[in-house]
Amino acid sequence: MPKTIRGVFSSSLTFEKLMEAHWRAKLNKPYKREILMFQIDLESNISNIYTNIKNKTYRVGKYKEFIIKIPKERLIKSLPYADRIIHQWYVEEFIKPFIVPRFINDSYACITNRGTHNAADKIQKYMRIMKRKYGKYYIVKCDIKKYFYSIDKEILYKIMKRYISDKDLLFLTYNLIFDEEGEEKGIPIGNYTSQYFANIYLNELDYYIKENLKVKFYVRYMDDFVILLPTKQEAKYIFEKINCFLKENLELELNSKSRYYASEMGTDFCGYRIFETHRLLRVRSKKRMKMQIKNWHKKAAKGSMNEKKVTSKWKSWIAHSSHANSYNLKKKMYEKFRVCYIKQEKFEKSKLNKMY
């Protein structure tokens, strides 16, 4: 693999590849009004995207903003559909084939065949090794304060310049990073490119930890990472070195929850409370599902529960909880969950009785 991306921009910029990006971008949301409107004159719209990129007249569109409150309150920014096609094309043609392969093996976000469950498996494997080797050991658990909002665009662009030497691709990359918002810091949560830019940004930290600090047992999922070390002194030293590196090189801060502690406490990582011998669901995950079921009960009693959406969310939670020691919890939750369908059925029957 070449050291920098060069000589591939023109061959990657084709009508066919932009059309493929459109099919990926519309996946799972084909009936959204914006997408349906775009498809009325699909070929002309794709041609316009092609021309704007080729002639360097493309500029990032205007964001729509909305707030999500689960799992915590966040401002999400959404671009017009044409921009989302460009993001799909950019990531699939350049980021995934040329930059993602350079990520370390212990980085787990936005990488095919990895993800949260694999990250949890890996850190638990490392914890078992440390337990056998040292008995007691220390855990450094960190995440970044307001990570996406704190990424410095100038630093991000300098990092991207180390990967890209193609001038046309650099021009597009500059426009994607320095969008019309005009802010020096922060990349929007919600953009397809943002999760990859965020991962590339902390790839700098990955190499510092592995190559400079020579840490063996380290796992990162986006801005959440865990390090295992034999002694408290080493844990303190590594914690301080990471803090300094983030401030001096990436202009980031660890949040107040970041700390180092004895291994008996386990680690809260990727949705689980992980110990050498077992794994538990986060309290937050259990509380959230209890609240969901309570809400479904209310809707079912009125006959307004969307069974398809409810079943999908339930299956997703079951899949997540199946990676923890949670048999009794799942059984208890299921009994509460099935009542929703009983209530909905009773409502339907009573409605039929009134009709006849």
XYZ file of C-alpha atoms in Angstrom:
356
model
C 0.000 0.000 0.000
C 1.404 3.479 -0.930
C 2.300 5.829 1.896
C -0.142 8.478 0.640
C -3.296 8.383 -1.462
C -2.467 9.615 -4.945
C -3.491 9.046 -8.550
C -6.880 7.521 -7.765
C -9.218 10.520 -7.579
C -10.080 10.737 -11.294
C -10.644 6.992 -11.686
C -12.879 6.970 -8.584
C -14.971 9.935 -9.691
C -17.465 8.323 -12.051
C -21.215 8.540 -12.591
C -21.509 4.814 -11.776
C -19.700 5.090 -8.437
C -21.765 8.101 -7.392
C -24.894 6.133 -8.292
C -23.670 3.268 -6.080
C -23.162 5.796 -3.276
C -26.780 6.905 -3.754
C -28.055 3.323 -3.312
C -26.023 2.975 -0.121
C -27.145 6.362 1.229
C -30.848 5.547 0.753
C -30.569 2.109 2.376
C -33.229 1.508 5.076
C -34.889 4.881 4.386
C -36.127 4.673 0.761
C -39.470 6.414 1.397
C -38.200 9.605 2.997
C -39.594 12.607 1.142
C -36.156 14.133 0.484
C -34.923 10.923 -1.152
C -38.090 10.447 -3.201
C -37.772 14.032 -4.503
C -34.103 13.437 -5.382
C -35.029 10.309 -7.335
C -37.615 12.071 -9.499
C -34.728 13.367 -11.607
C -32.078 10.929 -10.412
C -29.680 10.940 -13.368
C -29.576 14.750 -13.609
C -28.997 15.081 -9.860
C -26.144 12.549 -9.904
C -24.665 14.331 -12.949
C -24.793 17.649 -11.065
C -22.913 16.100 -8.128
C -20.311 14.707 -10.543
C -19.867 18.100 -12.268
C -19.604 20.042 -9.003
C -16.891 17.744 -7.646
C -14.987 17.646 -10.936
C -15.109 21.438 -11.431
C -14.350 22.098 -7.735
C -17.566 24.063 -7.310
C -18.987 21.729 -4.648
C -19.651 23.287 -1.249
C -21.169 21.562 1.753
C -24.906 22.246 2.095
C -26.810 23.768 4.986
C -27.337 21.619 8.081
C -30.645 20.780 9.716
C -30.332 20.472 13.483
C -32.207 18.328 15.986
C -31.583 17.012 19.498
C -31.618 13.395 20.665
C -31.907 12.572 24.372
C -31.009 8.842 24.413
C -28.513 7.647 25.603
C -27.670 11.296 26.447
C -28.608 14.688 25.061
C -26.741 15.487 21.848
C -27.062 17.957 19.011
C -27.302 16.079 15.697
C -26.708 17.845 12.379
C -28.081 16.459 9.139
C -26.962 17.496 5.659
C -29.065 17.558 2.476
C -29.274 14.211 0.695
C -26.834 15.158 -2.110
C -24.123 15.796 0.492
C -24.797 12.424 2.091
C -24.159 10.752 -1.278
C -20.800 12.535 -1.519
C -19.908 11.409 2.011
C -20.736 7.806 1.111
C -18.599 8.002 -2.020
C -15.678 9.693 -0.200
C -15.565 7.161 2.656
C -15.987 4.052 0.497
C -13.523 5.110 -2.212
C -10.744 6.642 -0.114
C -11.085 6.243 3.676
C -11.960 2.550 3.890
C -9.485 1.131 1.347
C -6.506 3.392 2.132
C -6.716 4.665 5.740
C -8.752 2.154 7.762
C -6.190 -0.666 7.121
C -3.625 1.470 8.968
C -5.638 1.478 12.195
C -4.230 -0.660 14.990
C -5.802 -4.063 15.727
C -7.160 -2.838 19.060
C -9.242 -0.010 17.557
C -12.858 -1.138 17.156
C -15.106 1.723 15.994
C -16.246 2.039 12.347
C -14.332 -1.051 11.220
C -15.966 -3.983 9.455
C -16.171 -7.180 11.559
C -15.258 -5.390 14.794
C -17.721 -3.252 16.811
C -18.737 -3.014 20.478
C -19.140 -6.744 21.183
C -15.710 -7.549 19.755
C -14.176 -4.710 21.775
C -15.795 -6.047 24.961
C -14.544 -9.575 24.148
C -10.999 -8.311 23.572
C -10.726 -6.325 26.816
C -12.123 -9.272 28.797
C -9.549 -11.549 27.157
C -6.790 -9.109 28.157
C -8.166 -8.919 31.712
C -7.979 -12.706 32.046
C -4.372 -12.690 30.832
C -3.463 -9.987 33.359
C -5.253 -11.860 36.169
C -3.315 -15.078 35.430
C -0.015 -13.249 35.128
C -0.189 -10.704 37.972
C -3.206 -11.540 40.141
C -3.953 -7.920 40.977
C -3.421 -5.298 38.287
C -4.604 -1.761 37.456
C -7.077 -0.394 34.937
C -6.775 2.997 33.226
C -10.261 3.933 31.974
C -10.622 7.110 29.914
C -12.845 8.941 27.532
C -12.614 12.363 25.942
C -14.524 15.411 27.145
C -17.118 16.425 24.481
C -15.098 14.614 21.856
C -16.836 15.399 18.549
C -17.329 19.053 19.569
C -13.633 19.393 20.526
C -11.880 18.098 17.400
C -9.639 20.838 16.021
C -10.234 21.168 12.256
C -6.746 22.508 11.492
C -5.130 19.554 13.263
C -7.511 17.118 11.548
C -6.660 18.570 8.134
C -2.899 18.331 8.863
C -3.390 14.666 9.766
C -5.352 14.049 6.541
C -2.558 15.723 4.535
C -0.187 13.047 5.800
C -2.449 10.425 4.226
C -3.353 12.275 1.009
C -1.033 13.758 -1.622
C -3.612 13.950 -4.445
C -4.412 17.690 -4.849
C -7.986 17.170 -6.059
C -8.763 14.846 -3.165
C -7.162 17.267 -0.704
C -9.342 20.089 -2.071
C -12.479 18.016 -1.465
C -11.229 16.913 1.979
C -10.668 20.546 2.955
C -14.250 21.399 1.964
C -15.662 18.461 3.928
C -13.748 19.454 7.083
C -14.078 23.247 6.845
C -17.768 23.314 5.960
C -20.004 26.377 5.789
C -20.407 26.431 9.585
C -17.141 28.369 9.900
C -16.258 26.989 13.329
C -12.638 26.177 14.187
C -13.536 23.207 16.384
C -16.035 20.393 16.235
C -17.305 18.031 13.566
C -21.032 17.292 13.295
C -22.400 14.153 14.912
C -24.547 12.575 12.209
C -22.302 12.908 9.150
C -21.043 9.633 7.677
C -17.571 11.191 7.347
C -17.542 12.388 10.978
C -17.212 8.958 12.568
C -14.239 8.190 10.299
C -12.573 11.578 10.791
C -13.011 11.117 14.556
C -11.386 7.686 14.389
C -8.508 8.980 12.254
C -7.960 11.812 14.761
C -7.526 9.403 17.699
C -5.438 7.023 15.610
C -2.655 9.455 16.563
C -3.217 8.521 20.208
C -3.296 4.803 19.339
C 0.185 4.915 17.823
C 1.532 7.027 20.666
C 0.273 4.510 23.245
C 1.446 1.432 21.335
C 4.761 2.681 19.899
C 5.971 5.382 22.317
C 4.544 4.171 25.612
C 4.882 0.471 24.623
C 1.514 -0.458 26.140
C 0.474 -4.011 25.302
C -3.076 -4.301 26.653
C -5.058 -1.399 25.201
C -8.506 -1.305 23.539
C -10.278 1.747 22.097
C -13.824 2.218 20.849
C -14.048 5.762 19.422
C -13.211 8.120 22.344
C -13.667 5.455 25.025
C -10.538 3.418 25.849
C -9.117 1.021 28.446
C -5.516 0.165 29.375
C -4.383 -2.644 31.688
C -1.112 -2.325 33.620
C 0.664 -4.366 36.325
C 1.155 -1.634 38.949
C -0.424 1.531 40.292
C 2.761 3.487 39.545
C 2.666 2.484 35.860
C -1.041 3.289 35.676
C -0.445 6.775 37.096
C 2.484 7.399 34.739
C 0.567 6.277 31.622
C -2.516 8.261 32.650
C -0.462 11.455 32.986
C 1.407 10.887 29.712
C -1.861 10.369 27.812
C -3.330 13.509 29.369
C -0.312 15.545 28.235
C -0.281 14.051 24.727
C -3.970 14.818 24.176
C -3.590 18.444 25.306
C -0.333 19.175 23.487
C -0.945 17.321 20.203
C -4.702 17.075 19.698
C -6.059 19.873 21.932
C -8.332 17.423 23.732
C -9.113 16.849 27.415
C -9.995 13.725 29.332
C -13.370 14.006 31.004
C -13.738 14.027 34.792
C -14.713 10.327 34.906
C -11.334 9.251 33.505
C -9.171 7.571 36.157
C -7.035 4.577 37.135
C -8.009 2.018 39.795
C -7.534 -1.553 41.023
C -8.790 -4.387 38.814
C -11.303 -5.772 41.345
C -13.774 -3.081 40.260
C -13.912 -4.310 36.662
C -14.427 -1.840 33.829
C -17.436 -0.086 32.337
C -16.882 -0.395 28.587
C -18.989 -0.652 25.409
C -22.281 -1.052 27.242
C -21.142 -3.659 29.782
C -19.634 -3.916 33.247
C -16.773 -6.330 32.506
C -14.896 -8.595 34.933
C -12.481 -11.468 34.230
C -15.102 -14.115 35.026
C -18.338 -12.520 33.850
C -20.008 -9.562 32.192
C -23.044 -7.534 33.303
C -25.282 -5.057 31.533
C -24.861 -1.412 32.425
C -27.444 -0.168 34.911
C -28.353 2.527 32.385
C -29.244 -0.103 29.772
C -31.552 -1.927 32.203
C -33.258 1.288 33.302
C -33.746 2.401 29.717
C -35.427 -0.879 28.731
C -37.678 -0.776 31.812
C -38.785 2.720 30.802
C -39.358 1.547 27.214
C -41.543 -1.347 28.327
C -43.504 0.961 30.636
C -44.111 3.283 27.685
C -45.138 0.355 25.448
C -47.649 -0.746 28.111
C -49.324 2.666 27.993
C -49.520 2.627 24.205
C -50.739 -0.987 24.099
C -53.556 -0.157 26.515
C -54.743 2.466 23.996
C -54.145 0.152 21.022
C -51.544 2.543 19.572
C -48.417 0.393 19.968
C -46.447 -0.076 16.732
C -45.755 -3.815 16.975
C -43.126 -3.828 14.216
C -41.013 -1.081 15.824
C -41.445 -2.524 19.314
C -40.376 -6.012 18.200
C -37.334 -4.559 16.412
C -36.210 -2.623 19.526
C -36.809 -5.633 21.748
C -34.750 -7.931 19.505
C -31.939 -5.371 19.454
C -31.867 -5.215 23.269
C -31.968 -9.017 23.538
C -29.036 -9.286 21.106
C -27.048 -6.796 23.205
C -27.929 -8.418 26.551
C -27.057 -11.885 25.179
C -23.397 -10.871 25.315
C -23.688 -10.509 29.111
C -24.529 -12.888 31.964
C -28.166 -11.854 31.975
C -30.394 -14.958 31.744
C -32.558 -14.090 34.767
C -32.804 -10.440 33.761
C -33.934 -11.328 30.216
C -36.526 -13.755 31.586
C -37.899 -11.109 33.947
C -37.978 -8.476 31.194
C -39.673 -10.842 28.772
C -42.584 -11.403 31.167
C -43.124 -7.636 31.293
C -42.648 -7.285 27.541
C -45.199 -9.923 26.526
C -47.899 -8.135 28.557
C -47.713 -5.317 25.975
C -48.982 -7.679 23.279
C -51.688 -9.078 25.585
C -52.923 -5.541 26.290
C -52.873 -4.648 22.592
C -54.821 -7.814 21.745
C -57.432 -7.103 24.426
C -57.857 -3.606 23.035
C -58.379 -4.943 19.526
C -60.968 -7.470 20.771
C -62.887 -4.823 22.735
C -62.852 -2.575 19.654
C -64.317 -5.423 17.562
C -67.008 -6.063 20.157
C -68.142 -2.439 19.923
C -68.300 -2.701 16.138
C -70.720 -5.663 16.139
